[in-house]
C-alpha cells in the first residue's frame, strides 16, 4: 500500500497520529459538548425521579413492589444523575475554572454511596442464580460506577486545577453509564411491551454530541447494540411463554440501520471536527510564527526594536520600577565595516550573532535588542553596567583577528516622566557617537552638553523643509585657482544654514545629521537649483562666473533621480553642463560601489565632470582610483596640515600629483593657507589650489565685490558667464 493510501485509511479509521493541538481541540470540544449533555441528563433524571416518587406515593407502593422499583429504576436514575452532575462539575472547572463545586460534589458522593451500599447489599443477598445474569451484572456495574464516582468527587474537592486525565476519565465513565442506563431502562421497557427509545436516545447522546475517533465510535456502538439485542433476545427466550414478541426481522433491519447511521454520523462528525482543528492549528501556527518574527531579529535571534520599545514602555510604566536606576545603553561595534570587508559577510554575521548572545547573557533580566547593523540597545540597571560593557568589550577584542574592533557604548538615564524609548535610544546613540574615533574612550553618559547638541540635531531633522522654504539655506562659494596664474578657474559650492535661532550653522553641524536621516537629498537638490540660479543671474548681469563644483552625498543618488534633477535645472536656467561639476567624497565609495560606478558613468556621459573629493582620507584610496574614473582629484587637506613639520608630507603629495598626471586627471589640493604651501604645489606641478589663502567660502555678493575690487581675478575664459554660455 502506498504511503498516501495508508495515511488515508488510518485517517478514515481515526487511528492516525494527531498533533497535540488537535488532541487538545477534541478534548476541549468534547468537554464543552458534555456541558449541554450533562445538563439535559440532569434535568431528565430529576424529572424521572420525581415522576417515580409520584408513582410510588400515589400507588402506595410498599414491600417487594417498592423494592422492585428501587432496584429497576431508582438506582439507575441515581447513578446517571450522579454521573451527570459530576460531568457538569468537571466540565465547568475545565471550561470556566469554576470551583465552587464542593457541595455539589459532596452530593454526588452521597448519592453514589447510596447506590454502592445498596448494590453491595444486593450482591451479598443474591446470587447469579436467583436473579437473572443481566440483573446481577447490573449490580456489579452500578457498584463499580458508584465507587468511581465517589473517588472522582473526592478528587474534584481536593484539587482546584483541571487535570486532563481526570476529566477524560469522568467523560468515559459518564458515557458508559449513559449507555448502560439506556440498555437497562430499554430492556425493562421492552419487557413491559414499550418502545426502546431510551437506548436510542442515549446512543445518540453519546455518539453524536461527543466526538470519538471512528474506531472508538465503532466499538461503543457495536458493543452496545450487540449487548442490547443479546439481552432482549435472552429476555424473549426467558419470557416467551408470557407472550413477549421476539425480535422480528424488521426490528433487526431497523436496529442495523440505526447502528449504521449513528456510526456514519460519528465518522463524519469526527472528520469535520478534525479538519476544523487542523485549520485552526495552522492559523495558530501562522500567528505564532508571525508574532515570533515580529519580535525577533532575524539575523541574531535576539529581540528586535519593536519588542524593545513595547517592553521598555511597559517596564517604565510599572509603579514598582525604580526609575532612578534605569539606564538605556546603545552599543556600537566600531570598525565592524572593515571586519566585514576583511572576512566577508558570513563571518561578519557570525560575529554579530555571537556578540548578541553574549550581550543577552551579560544583562540577564534586562531588555536587550538589536537596533540595526552592528548596533544594539539594552535597558538595564545603572549599577555595574559600565563594568559589564568593559567585559563585553574585552570579548570583542579577543574576536577581532586582524581588524581592530572596539566597543563603544552610550548611556542615557531617562528623566522621571520620560516614556518614549525611541527618543531615549536616540540619546544613548548620540552619546555613543560622541566618542567614536576617541580611542581612549568606550563609555559615555549623555549629559547637558550632549543634550544641547542633540537638541540641535533634532531641530535640523525637523526643520530642513522649512529652512529650504524660508531661504535659510545659503550657497557660499570658495574660489579654486589655477597654479599657473593664480586666477579663479572654479568655485566650490558650500552650504550654510543661516538660522534665525541658532545663527550661521556650518555644514559640519547639519550634513551628517541629514545623511543619517536620509534627508540630505533635499538640501543638495536645493543647492543645485541655487547654483543654476546664481549662474543665470551672473550671465544676465554680465558678471564673471566660473564652473561650480557641487558636493553630493551617496544617498542623493539612492533617494532621488539626482542626474535628472541636474539636467532639468541646467536646462531651466540655461547653464552649460561644463559649468556644473560633481564632487563625490572618497568615503562615499566604500559601500554600494556598484551604484556609484553607474552614476559616475552616467554623469560623465551626460557632460558633467566628476571630481574625487578628500582623496587620501579613507582606507582604500588607491582602490578607488583603480575602479573609477575621475576628471579631477582633490587631495585631502589633511596632507597639507603636516606641511613644514613632517618631511614625508611633501614626498607623499608629490607622488599623488605624479599619479594624477599619469592617470590623466587634473590635480587640486585643498586647504592651502600659506604662500609656502602654494609655491610648493606650483613647483611640483599641481594644477589647481583651493584654500583660505585665496578666499574662504563666501556669499556670491561678497565674491563679486572682491572681484570688483580686484583682490582676486577670474581666469579670462570665465570673465563673462553669459558670453561663455552663448559661445
Ligand atoms: P569639502 O567638500 O571637503 O569642503 C571643503 C571644506 O574645507 C569646507 O568646509 C571649507 O570651508 C574648508 N576649507 C577650505 N579651505 C580651507 C583652508 O584653507 N583651511 C581650512 N581649515 N579649511 C578649509 P565646509 O564648508 O565647512 O564644508 C565641510 C564639508 O561639508 C565639505 O567638505 C563637504 O563634504 C560638506 N558639504 C558642504 N556643503 C555641502 C553640500 O551642499 N552638500 C553636501 N552633500 N555636502 C556638503
Ligand atoms: Mg568638496
Ligand atoms: Mg574636500
XYZ file of C-alpha atoms and ligand atoms in Angstrom:
775
model
C 0.000 0.000 0.000
C 1.328 3.407 -0.879
C 2.054 5.863 1.899
C -0.779 8.133 0.810
C -3.323 5.285 0.750
C -2.061 4.048 4.094
C -2.455 7.530 5.610
C -5.951 7.851 4.134
C -7.000 4.546 5.649
C -5.563 5.475 9.035
C -7.414 8.770 8.870
C -10.631 7.085 7.889
C -10.387 4.742 10.835
C -9.304 7.605 13.020
C -6.112 5.926 14.191
C -3.733 8.386 12.595
C -1.270 10.258 14.759
C -2.729 13.525 15.968
C -0.769 16.593 16.895
C -1.047 17.853 20.454
C -3.084 20.782 19.219
C -5.633 18.513 17.500
C -5.842 16.242 20.563
C -6.449 19.235 22.795
C -9.021 20.568 20.356
C -11.007 17.318 20.549
C -10.659 17.326 24.290
C -11.986 20.885 24.580
C -14.734 20.192 22.076
C -15.942 17.114 23.959
C -15.798 18.695 27.373
C -17.784 21.675 26.110
C -20.377 19.390 24.490
C -20.639 17.402 27.679
C -21.877 20.562 29.445
C -25.044 20.522 27.321
C -25.305 16.783 27.547
C -24.985 16.665 31.316
C -27.466 19.499 31.824
C -30.044 17.613 29.730
C -29.279 14.369 31.574
C -29.605 16.063 34.992
C -32.916 17.684 34.047
C -34.254 14.396 32.661
C -33.191 12.365 35.653
C -34.612 14.828 38.163
C -37.858 14.682 36.252
C -37.755 10.872 36.128
C -37.024 10.590 39.853
C -39.882 12.955 40.715
C -42.216 11.008 38.421
C -41.217 7.738 40.008
C -41.667 9.180 43.536
C -45.149 10.278 42.481
C -45.922 6.742 41.221
C -44.660 5.269 44.495
C -46.674 7.726 46.600
C -49.915 7.682 44.597
C -49.939 3.882 44.259
C -48.856 3.399 47.908
C -46.167 1.039 46.724
C -44.618 -0.963 49.545
C -42.784 -4.194 50.116
C -41.393 -6.163 47.192
C -43.065 -3.962 44.595
C -41.426 -0.886 46.130
C -38.003 -2.569 46.244
C -38.550 -3.772 42.698
C -38.982 -0.126 41.606
C -35.922 0.922 43.600
C -33.919 -1.831 42.015
C -35.029 -1.341 38.460
C -35.339 2.435 38.333
C -34.149 4.490 41.288
C -30.653 3.060 41.401
C -30.183 3.608 37.684
C -31.603 7.136 37.915
C -29.353 7.930 40.886
C -26.210 6.747 39.206
C -26.991 8.615 35.987
C -27.881 11.747 37.934
C -24.594 11.477 39.847
C -22.661 10.966 36.627
C -24.449 13.932 35.015
C -23.682 16.277 37.915
C -20.070 15.136 38.204
C -19.555 15.531 34.473
C -21.008 19.022 34.629
C -18.763 19.967 37.535
C -15.642 18.714 35.785
C -16.646 20.411 32.530
C -17.300 23.710 34.294
C -13.996 23.507 36.111
C -12.187 22.940 32.822
C -14.095 25.498 30.738
C -14.629 28.361 33.147
C -12.321 27.470 36.006
C -15.462 27.181 38.145
C -14.544 25.754 41.524
C -17.474 26.418 43.809
C -18.459 22.788 43.491
C -17.760 21.393 46.933
C -21.396 20.896 47.945
C -22.451 19.522 44.605
C -19.532 17.083 44.655
C -20.451 16.025 48.171
C -23.993 15.456 46.979
C -22.699 13.277 44.120
C -20.558 11.320 46.546
C -23.506 10.803 48.904
C -25.822 9.702 46.083
C -23.194 7.322 44.721
C -22.529 5.993 48.201
C -26.224 5.185 48.497
C -26.008 3.276 45.216
C -22.848 1.446 46.310
C -24.310 0.435 49.678
C -27.499 -0.746 48.015
C -25.615 -2.718 45.363
C -23.347 -4.363 47.980
C -26.417 -5.361 49.842
C -27.966 -6.814 46.682
C -24.776 -8.602 45.715
C -24.457 -10.123 49.157
C -28.076 -11.254 49.345
C -28.487 -12.541 45.812
C -26.652 -14.985 43.643
C -26.472 -15.084 39.892
C -28.911 -17.981 40.042
C -31.783 -16.313 41.792
C -31.691 -13.141 39.753
C -31.033 -13.020 36.014
C -27.439 -12.683 34.801
C -28.367 -9.311 33.379
C -29.599 -8.042 36.737
C -26.624 -9.470 38.580
C -24.223 -7.869 36.103
C -26.012 -4.585 36.540
C -25.473 -4.754 40.325
C -21.758 -5.082 39.699
C -21.712 -2.318 37.108
C -23.644 0.087 39.316
C -21.424 -0.682 42.272
C -18.231 -0.033 40.281
C -19.701 3.109 38.715
C -20.791 4.370 42.143
C -17.359 3.715 43.625
C -15.655 5.505 40.728
C -18.000 8.417 41.186
C -17.051 8.712 44.885
C -13.357 8.666 44.012
C -13.698 11.355 41.336
C -15.902 13.520 43.567
C -13.184 13.387 46.191
C -10.571 14.345 43.585
C -12.681 17.276 42.463
C -12.963 18.527 46.019
C -9.265 18.119 46.718
C -7.868 19.833 43.616
C -8.899 23.084 42.050
C -6.834 22.745 38.897
C -8.064 20.961 35.798
C -6.362 17.613 35.290
C -6.906 16.249 31.837
C -6.789 12.570 32.781
C -9.425 13.061 35.499
C -11.813 14.995 33.267
C -11.333 12.475 30.467
C -11.966 9.551 32.825
C -15.164 11.196 34.044
C -16.203 11.684 30.425
C -15.654 7.988 29.664
C -17.457 6.877 32.854
C -20.324 9.249 32.116
C -20.652 7.925 28.551
C -20.518 4.354 29.768
C -23.186 5.000 32.422
C -25.402 6.723 29.849
C -25.270 3.743 27.520
C -25.657 1.221 30.298
C -28.651 3.215 31.526
C -30.124 3.178 28.022
C -29.731 -0.576 27.813
C -31.181 -1.340 31.276
C -34.154 1.010 31.010
C -34.974 -0.029 27.441
C -34.726 -3.720 28.275
C -37.147 -3.022 31.163
C -39.395 -1.084 28.809
C -39.271 -3.878 26.262
C -40.228 -6.333 28.884
C -43.300 -4.203 29.540
C -44.012 -4.135 25.814
C -42.944 -0.464 25.476
C -40.633 1.231 22.968
C -36.845 1.025 23.292
C -36.400 4.774 22.921
C -34.153 5.338 25.965
C -31.475 3.155 24.404
C -31.641 5.030 21.145
C -31.612 8.419 22.881
C -28.539 7.517 24.892
C -26.754 6.197 21.810
C -27.434 9.458 20.036
C -26.343 11.453 23.064
C -23.037 9.709 23.462
C -22.073 9.212 19.857
C -23.467 12.348 18.251
C -22.936 15.005 20.890
C -19.438 13.819 21.679
C -16.778 13.265 19.042
C -14.948 9.945 19.079
C -12.267 8.577 16.858
C -14.148 6.354 14.342
C -12.707 3.106 15.780
C -13.823 4.043 19.288
C -17.237 5.161 17.994
C -17.481 1.842 16.174
C -16.627 -0.086 19.338
C -19.080 1.847 21.533
C -21.884 1.432 19.035
C -21.255 -2.175 18.094
C -20.743 -3.432 21.630
C -23.768 -1.570 22.957
C -26.036 -2.728 20.092
C -24.856 -6.311 20.406
C -25.265 -6.288 24.197
C -28.677 -4.638 23.934
C -30.087 -7.040 21.353
C -28.468 -10.011 23.087
C -30.263 -9.062 26.284
C -33.586 -8.601 24.557
C -33.016 -11.992 22.951
C -32.361 -13.564 26.359
C -35.398 -11.783 27.762
C -37.549 -13.046 24.933
C -36.198 -16.573 25.347
C -36.868 -16.470 29.112
C -40.269 -14.809 28.875
C -41.653 -16.036 25.554
C -44.243 -18.169 27.270
C -45.677 -14.863 28.645
C -46.148 -13.756 25.091
C -43.231 -11.275 24.642
C -42.754 -10.641 20.970
C -39.436 -11.887 19.581
C -37.100 -9.644 17.593
C -38.587 -9.530 14.181
C -36.575 -9.245 11.019
C -37.759 -5.672 10.527
C -36.563 -4.735 14.065
C -33.226 -6.281 13.171
C -33.066 -4.266 9.981
C -34.110 -1.105 11.837
C -31.525 -1.781 14.505
C -28.835 -2.293 11.893
C -29.821 0.867 10.049
C -29.749 2.804 13.282
C -26.301 1.407 14.108
C -25.039 2.256 10.639
C -26.433 5.774 10.558
C -25.090 6.636 14.019
C -21.726 5.200 13.010
C -21.662 7.272 9.811
C -22.695 10.321 11.768
C -19.918 9.613 14.245
C -17.348 9.356 11.431
C -18.493 12.485 9.645
C -18.615 14.480 12.866
C -15.073 13.307 13.668
C -13.793 14.293 10.250
C -15.463 17.682 10.354
C -14.112 18.475 13.789
C -10.690 17.184 12.830
C -10.453 19.359 9.751
C -11.644 22.335 11.769
C -8.980 21.545 14.357
C -6.306 21.313 11.684
C -7.393 24.581 10.110
C -7.292 26.233 13.495
C -3.928 24.723 14.163
C -2.396 26.104 11.000
C -3.859 29.517 11.771
C -2.485 29.402 15.281
C 0.892 28.280 13.974
C 0.926 31.059 11.435
C 0.016 33.597 14.088
C 2.671 32.235 16.389
C 5.203 32.452 13.599
C 4.139 35.990 12.756
C 4.239 37.159 16.330
C 7.565 35.397 16.778
C 9.145 37.105 13.783
C 7.562 40.392 14.719
C 9.573 40.476 17.948
C 12.722 38.642 16.882
C 15.696 39.910 14.985
C 16.139 37.600 12.041
C 19.928 37.566 11.949
C 20.877 37.303 15.615
C 17.776 35.642 17.068
C 17.594 38.125 19.946
C 14.714 40.577 20.220
C 14.141 43.382 17.758
C 13.322 47.034 18.299
C 9.576 46.504 18.131
C 9.816 44.243 21.164
C 12.282 46.549 22.864
C 10.071 49.604 22.555
C 6.964 47.778 23.751
C 8.700 46.161 26.726
C 10.563 49.327 27.675
C 7.303 51.248 27.708
C 5.735 48.612 29.916
C 8.697 48.490 32.282
C 8.815 52.236 32.716
C 5.091 52.393 33.390
C 5.272 49.938 36.328
C 4.936 51.761 39.588
C 7.435 49.391 41.115
C 10.215 50.259 38.644
C 12.924 52.304 40.306
C 13.344 54.869 37.541
C 16.440 56.410 39.060
C 18.379 53.239 38.472
C 17.241 52.636 34.908
C 19.650 53.253 32.054
C 19.464 52.892 28.276
C 22.655 51.649 26.659
C 23.480 51.980 22.979
C 26.324 49.761 21.826
C 28.236 50.023 18.603
C 30.977 47.731 17.360
C 33.408 50.197 15.926
C 35.178 49.195 12.747
C 32.740 46.390 12.080
C 32.522 47.502 8.469
C 36.204 46.787 7.977
C 35.771 43.408 9.641
C 33.065 42.623 7.106
C 35.306 43.710 4.258
C 38.203 41.680 5.540
C 36.434 38.439 6.450
C 33.240 38.586 4.376
C 29.591 38.880 5.359
C 29.355 35.334 6.556
C 31.904 35.775 9.280
C 30.605 39.264 9.988
C 27.149 37.868 10.633
C 28.647 35.196 12.784
C 30.365 37.792 14.914
C 27.099 39.717 15.297
C 25.283 36.557 16.377
C 27.919 35.694 18.942
C 28.006 39.226 20.258
C 24.191 39.356 20.520
C 24.122 36.155 22.574
C 26.947 37.358 24.806
C 25.112 40.630 25.324
C 21.937 38.830 26.366
C 23.911 36.687 28.764
C 25.717 39.663 30.264
C 22.477 41.506 31.010
C 20.158 38.860 32.414
C 16.687 40.123 33.251
C 17.220 43.258 31.165
C 15.641 44.176 27.841
C 18.184 43.533 25.083
C 17.642 44.054 21.351
C 19.423 44.600 18.068
C 18.933 48.181 16.951
C 20.311 47.854 13.417
C 23.506 46.693 11.684
C 26.168 46.397 14.381
C 24.178 48.429 16.895
C 22.465 47.049 19.975
C 20.393 48.522 22.786
C 19.871 47.471 26.380
C 17.525 48.753 29.048
C 19.040 47.779 32.327
C 20.016 48.827 35.817
C 22.626 51.510 36.179
C 24.647 49.544 38.682
C 27.670 47.803 37.262
C 26.685 48.385 33.650
C 29.963 50.121 32.830
C 31.898 47.142 34.106
C 29.744 44.712 32.115
C 30.319 46.748 28.963
C 34.068 46.703 29.628
C 33.948 42.894 29.872
C 31.997 42.659 26.633
C 34.497 44.960 25.031
C 37.274 42.575 26.072
C 35.345 39.732 24.448
C 35.059 41.683 21.221
C 38.779 42.378 21.155
C 39.524 38.690 21.601
C 37.450 38.029 18.496
C 38.830 40.744 16.317
C 41.525 38.937 14.305
C 43.451 41.333 12.116
C 40.878 44.128 12.204
C 40.932 46.408 15.221
C 37.469 46.187 16.732
C 36.286 48.107 19.728
C 33.038 48.506 21.559
C 31.561 51.939 22.100
C 28.696 52.487 24.470
C 26.478 55.499 25.043
C 24.322 55.586 28.177
C 21.228 57.597 28.850
C 19.303 57.854 32.105
C 15.725 58.825 31.345
C 14.151 61.678 33.260
C 11.327 60.887 35.659
C 8.375 61.458 33.386
C 10.031 60.352 30.185
C 8.484 57.378 28.484
C 9.464 57.357 24.805
C 12.025 54.556 24.308
C 12.835 55.618 20.739
C 13.913 59.044 21.846
C 15.840 57.560 24.752
C 17.675 55.216 22.363
C 18.422 58.181 20.106
C 20.012 59.978 23.041
C 22.062 56.976 24.092
C 23.140 56.623 20.466
C 24.094 60.260 20.376
C 26.316 59.763 23.413
C 27.816 56.700 21.730
C 28.553 58.600 18.524
C 30.208 61.352 20.529
C 33.064 59.020 21.476
C 33.531 57.409 18.073
C 37.143 57.602 16.952
C 38.157 58.528 20.501
C 40.376 55.574 21.026
C 40.768 56.122 24.725
C 37.038 56.151 25.493
C 34.483 53.386 25.326
C 31.688 54.528 27.618
C 29.916 57.874 27.647
C 26.966 59.197 29.592
C 24.579 61.558 27.880
C 24.973 64.936 29.631
C 23.993 68.567 29.331
C 26.480 69.477 26.609
C 25.396 66.478 24.563
C 21.784 67.452 25.222
C 22.393 70.826 23.521
C 23.964 69.151 20.515
C 21.163 66.619 20.470
C 18.536 69.336 20.500
C 20.255 70.974 17.547
C 20.243 67.687 15.692
C 16.536 67.189 16.342
C 15.973 70.744 15.220
C 17.826 70.134 11.971
C 15.921 66.977 11.107
C 12.583 68.557 11.909
C 13.274 71.837 10.141
C 15.113 71.086 6.928
C 11.965 71.625 4.845
C 11.120 74.935 6.481
C 14.724 76.061 6.216
C 14.666 75.437 2.466
C 11.265 77.062 2.015
C 12.257 80.131 4.008
C 15.612 80.546 2.282
C 17.712 79.846 5.405
C 19.958 77.641 3.322
C 22.593 79.672 1.503
C 25.231 78.783 -1.011
C 28.715 80.051 -0.226
C 31.366 79.923 -2.881
C 35.034 79.220 -2.348
C 37.451 80.007 -5.167
C 39.578 77.362 -6.794
C 42.600 78.863 -8.536
C 44.909 77.709 -11.274
C 48.515 77.408 -10.128
C 49.592 78.787 -13.497
C 48.384 82.316 -12.837
C 46.536 82.303 -9.520
C 43.245 83.109 -11.232
C 39.908 81.562 -10.440
C 39.084 78.540 -12.581
C 36.362 77.134 -10.372
C 34.117 77.714 -7.382
C 33.122 75.171 -4.790
C 29.524 75.497 -3.629
C 29.351 75.003 0.117
C 26.108 75.026 2.051
C 25.427 77.266 5.053
C 22.348 77.310 7.242
C 21.572 80.860 8.343
C 19.190 80.081 11.183
C 17.126 82.752 12.983
C 17.648 80.963 16.340
C 20.981 79.179 16.043
C 22.809 81.701 13.820
C 25.107 80.617 10.981
C 25.476 76.836 11.018
C 28.466 75.266 9.203
C 27.908 72.069 7.166
C 29.591 70.060 9.907
C 26.517 70.730 12.047
C 23.901 69.515 9.600
C 25.321 67.470 6.673
C 25.992 64.353 8.780
C 22.617 64.616 10.503
C 20.766 64.949 7.225
C 22.686 61.994 5.850
C 21.862 59.916 8.891
C 18.169 60.666 8.485
C 18.316 60.286 4.702
C 17.223 63.869 4.124
C 20.410 65.144 2.515
C 18.974 64.916 -0.999
C 16.558 67.748 -0.168
C 19.436 70.061 0.625
C 21.520 69.029 -2.363
C 18.645 69.448 -4.796
C 18.175 72.934 -3.438
C 21.890 73.748 -3.753
C 21.830 72.613 -7.408
C 18.944 74.945 -8.099
C 20.571 77.850 -6.281
C 23.826 77.409 -8.180
C 21.958 77.372 -11.506
C 20.025 80.463 -10.448
C 23.286 82.256 -9.486
C 24.802 81.320 -12.816
C 21.768 82.735 -14.636
C 21.938 85.917 -12.611
C 25.655 86.369 -13.336
C 25.155 85.709 -17.032
C 22.234 88.101 -17.219
C 24.215 90.847 -15.482
C 27.468 90.289 -17.358
C 29.182 89.175 -14.156
C 32.035 86.681 -14.158
C 31.236 83.173 -13.002
C 33.340 80.042 -13.022
C 32.337 76.378 -13.188
C 30.921 75.377 -9.849
C 31.669 72.105 -8.155
C 28.786 70.869 -6.018
C 29.170 68.355 -3.187
C 26.952 65.317 -3.415
C 26.241 62.598 -0.984
C 25.964 58.947 -1.989
C 22.383 58.931 -0.735
C 21.420 61.637 -3.234
C 21.638 59.063 -5.988
C 19.745 56.452 -3.991
C 16.935 58.620 -2.735
C 16.096 60.532 -5.885
C 16.905 60.938 -9.570
C 19.671 63.466 -8.971
C 21.025 63.292 -12.506
C 17.555 64.049 -13.865
C 17.332 66.981 -11.462
C 20.723 68.331 -12.568
C 19.664 68.105 -16.223
C 16.326 69.756 -15.549
C 17.812 72.651 -13.570
C 20.638 73.189 -16.075
C 18.051 73.333 -18.831
C 15.660 75.583 -16.919
C 18.351 78.182 -16.156
C 20.314 77.712 -19.359
C 23.502 76.538 -17.650
C 26.047 74.760 -19.867
C 26.872 71.381 -18.340
C 30.597 72.162 -18.238
C 29.698 74.769 -15.590
C 28.410 72.094 -13.234
C 30.904 69.706 -11.654
C 30.089 66.897 -9.295
C 32.170 66.280 -6.150
C 31.961 62.841 -4.619
C 33.915 62.113 -1.451
C 36.134 59.115 -1.307
C 34.245 57.735 1.714
C 31.010 57.676 -0.298
C 32.559 54.987 -2.469
C 33.101 52.464 0.285
C 29.612 50.967 0.174
C 27.233 50.401 -2.709
C 30.182 50.657 -5.053
C 28.128 49.257 -7.932
C 25.576 52.050 -7.695
C 28.172 54.818 -7.802
C 30.059 53.212 -10.655
C 26.930 53.539 -12.771
C 26.195 57.048 -11.507
C 29.680 58.258 -12.349
C 29.472 56.803 -15.845
C 26.061 58.387 -16.457
C 27.212 61.773 -15.161
C 30.294 61.792 -17.332
C 28.449 60.711 -20.434
C 25.860 63.444 -19.740
C 28.680 66.008 -19.932
C 29.394 66.721 -16.252
C 32.863 66.478 -14.765
C 33.193 64.236 -11.769
C 35.652 65.080 -9.009
C 37.054 62.833 -6.343
C 36.882 64.810 -3.082
C 39.046 64.283 0.012
C 41.436 61.854 -1.687
C 43.590 60.104 0.891
C 41.169 60.458 3.777
C 39.820 56.908 3.637
C 41.131 53.392 3.817
C 41.007 52.413 0.182
C 42.102 55.477 -1.745
C 44.173 53.638 -4.313
C 41.472 51.055 -4.970
C 39.078 53.875 -5.715
C 41.450 55.165 -8.391
C 41.703 51.714 -9.873
C 37.958 51.137 -10.099
C 36.545 54.539 -11.084
C 37.366 57.294 -13.470
C 37.503 60.914 -12.308
C 38.231 64.173 -14.094
C 39.651 65.955 -11.078
C 41.360 64.604 -7.994
C 41.181 66.717 -4.847
C 43.951 65.948 -2.394
C 42.578 65.956 1.151
C 43.593 68.970 3.216
C 44.967 66.725 5.941
C 48.090 66.225 3.825
C 48.879 69.926 3.822
C 48.306 70.256 7.540
C 51.588 68.453 8.120
C 53.433 70.737 5.749
C 56.660 72.092 7.163
C 56.517 69.748 10.154
C 56.605 66.353 8.620
C 59.189 65.694 5.906
C 57.187 62.856 4.451
C 54.255 65.180 3.635
C 55.900 66.744 0.640
C 57.015 63.388 -0.732
C 53.541 61.947 -0.431
C 51.826 64.944 -2.049
C 54.361 64.936 -4.842
C 53.713 61.319 -5.546
C 49.969 61.797 -5.551
C 50.346 64.621 -8.050
C 52.541 62.423 -10.255
C 49.927 59.722 -10.069
C 47.151 62.060 -11.196
C 49.250 63.098 -14.161
C 49.862 59.506 -15.127
C 46.188 58.711 -14.783
C 45.272 61.745 -16.857
C 43.443 63.643 -14.138
C 43.520 67.301 -13.133
C 45.063 67.684 -9.668
C 43.774 70.020 -6.984
C 44.971 70.427 -3.418
C 42.615 71.868 -0.833
C 43.361 73.609 2.449
C 46.058 75.915 1.082
C 46.599 78.550 3.756
C 50.128 79.809 3.208
C 52.194 81.120 0.327
C 54.806 78.430 1.001
C 52.278 75.719 0.554
C 51.109 77.320 -2.680
C 54.622 77.691 -4.012
C 55.362 74.126 -3.200
C 52.245 72.926 -5.036
C 53.155 75.004 -8.057
C 56.651 73.607 -8.025
C 55.508 70.001 -8.112
C 53.020 70.615 -10.916
C 49.724 70.502 -9.006
C 47.196 72.068 -11.406
C 44.867 73.801 -9.023
C 44.669 75.010 -5.431
C 41.910 75.912 -3.018
C 42.093 77.347 0.462
C 41.854 80.321 2.779
C 44.867 81.839 1.050
C 42.637 82.655 -1.903
C 39.428 83.111 -0.017
C 37.149 81.482 2.468
C 33.726 80.292 1.343
C 31.643 83.458 0.875
C 28.235 84.588 -0.400
C 28.045 85.402 -4.097
C 27.677 89.135 -3.371
C 30.958 89.143 -1.387
C 32.706 87.236 -4.106
C 31.569 89.758 -6.710
C 32.689 92.609 -4.531
C 36.140 91.125 -4.137
C 36.343 90.634 -7.873
C 35.326 94.227 -8.470
C 37.958 95.356 -6.013
C 40.481 93.225 -7.982
C 41.505 91.404 -4.835
C 41.079 88.296 -6.870
C 40.576 87.649 -10.578
C 38.684 85.170 -12.644
C 40.504 83.374 -15.402
C 39.872 85.024 -18.792
C 37.707 82.296 -20.221
C 35.115 82.828 -17.459
C 35.093 86.599 -17.348
C 31.585 86.842 -18.588
C 29.494 83.826 -17.847
C 26.749 84.910 -20.253
C 29.164 85.099 -23.154
C 30.554 81.697 -22.431
C 27.108 80.271 -22.338
C 26.302 81.686 -25.730
C 29.625 80.846 -27.358
P 34.695 69.606 1.440
O 33.868 69.387 0.239
O 35.978 68.883 1.532
O 34.855 71.144 1.558
C 35.991 71.760 1.955
C 35.892 72.232 3.347
O 37.155 72.743 3.776
C 34.926 73.403 3.528
O 34.359 73.312 4.802
C 35.835 74.609 3.510
O 35.316 75.710 4.176
C 37.063 74.093 4.180
N 38.255 74.759 3.779
C 38.536 75.267 2.542
N 39.771 75.830 2.536
C 40.287 75.650 3.773
C 41.525 76.004 4.381
O 42.403 76.599 3.795
N 41.706 75.641 5.667
C 40.756 75.024 6.364
N 40.992 74.689 7.624
N 39.568 74.663 5.813
C 39.331 74.988 4.543
P 32.858 73.416 4.996
O 32.281 74.442 4.126
O 32.654 73.501 6.447
O 32.330 72.017 4.457
C 32.602 70.852 5.109
C 32.152 69.681 4.319
O 30.727 69.653 4.256
C 32.559 69.715 2.865
O 33.829 69.239 2.757
C 31.564 68.831 2.211
O 31.957 67.482 2.321
C 30.335 69.030 3.066
N 29.416 69.909 2.360
C 29.425 71.263 2.297
N 28.383 71.706 1.559
C 27.707 70.617 1.129
C 26.556 70.401 0.310
O 25.942 71.324 -0.216
N 26.140 69.119 0.093
C 26.817 68.077 0.621
N 26.362 66.851 0.381
N 27.920 68.229 1.383
C 28.361 69.489 1.626
Mg 34.017 69.272 -1.522
Mg 37.214 68.128 0.482
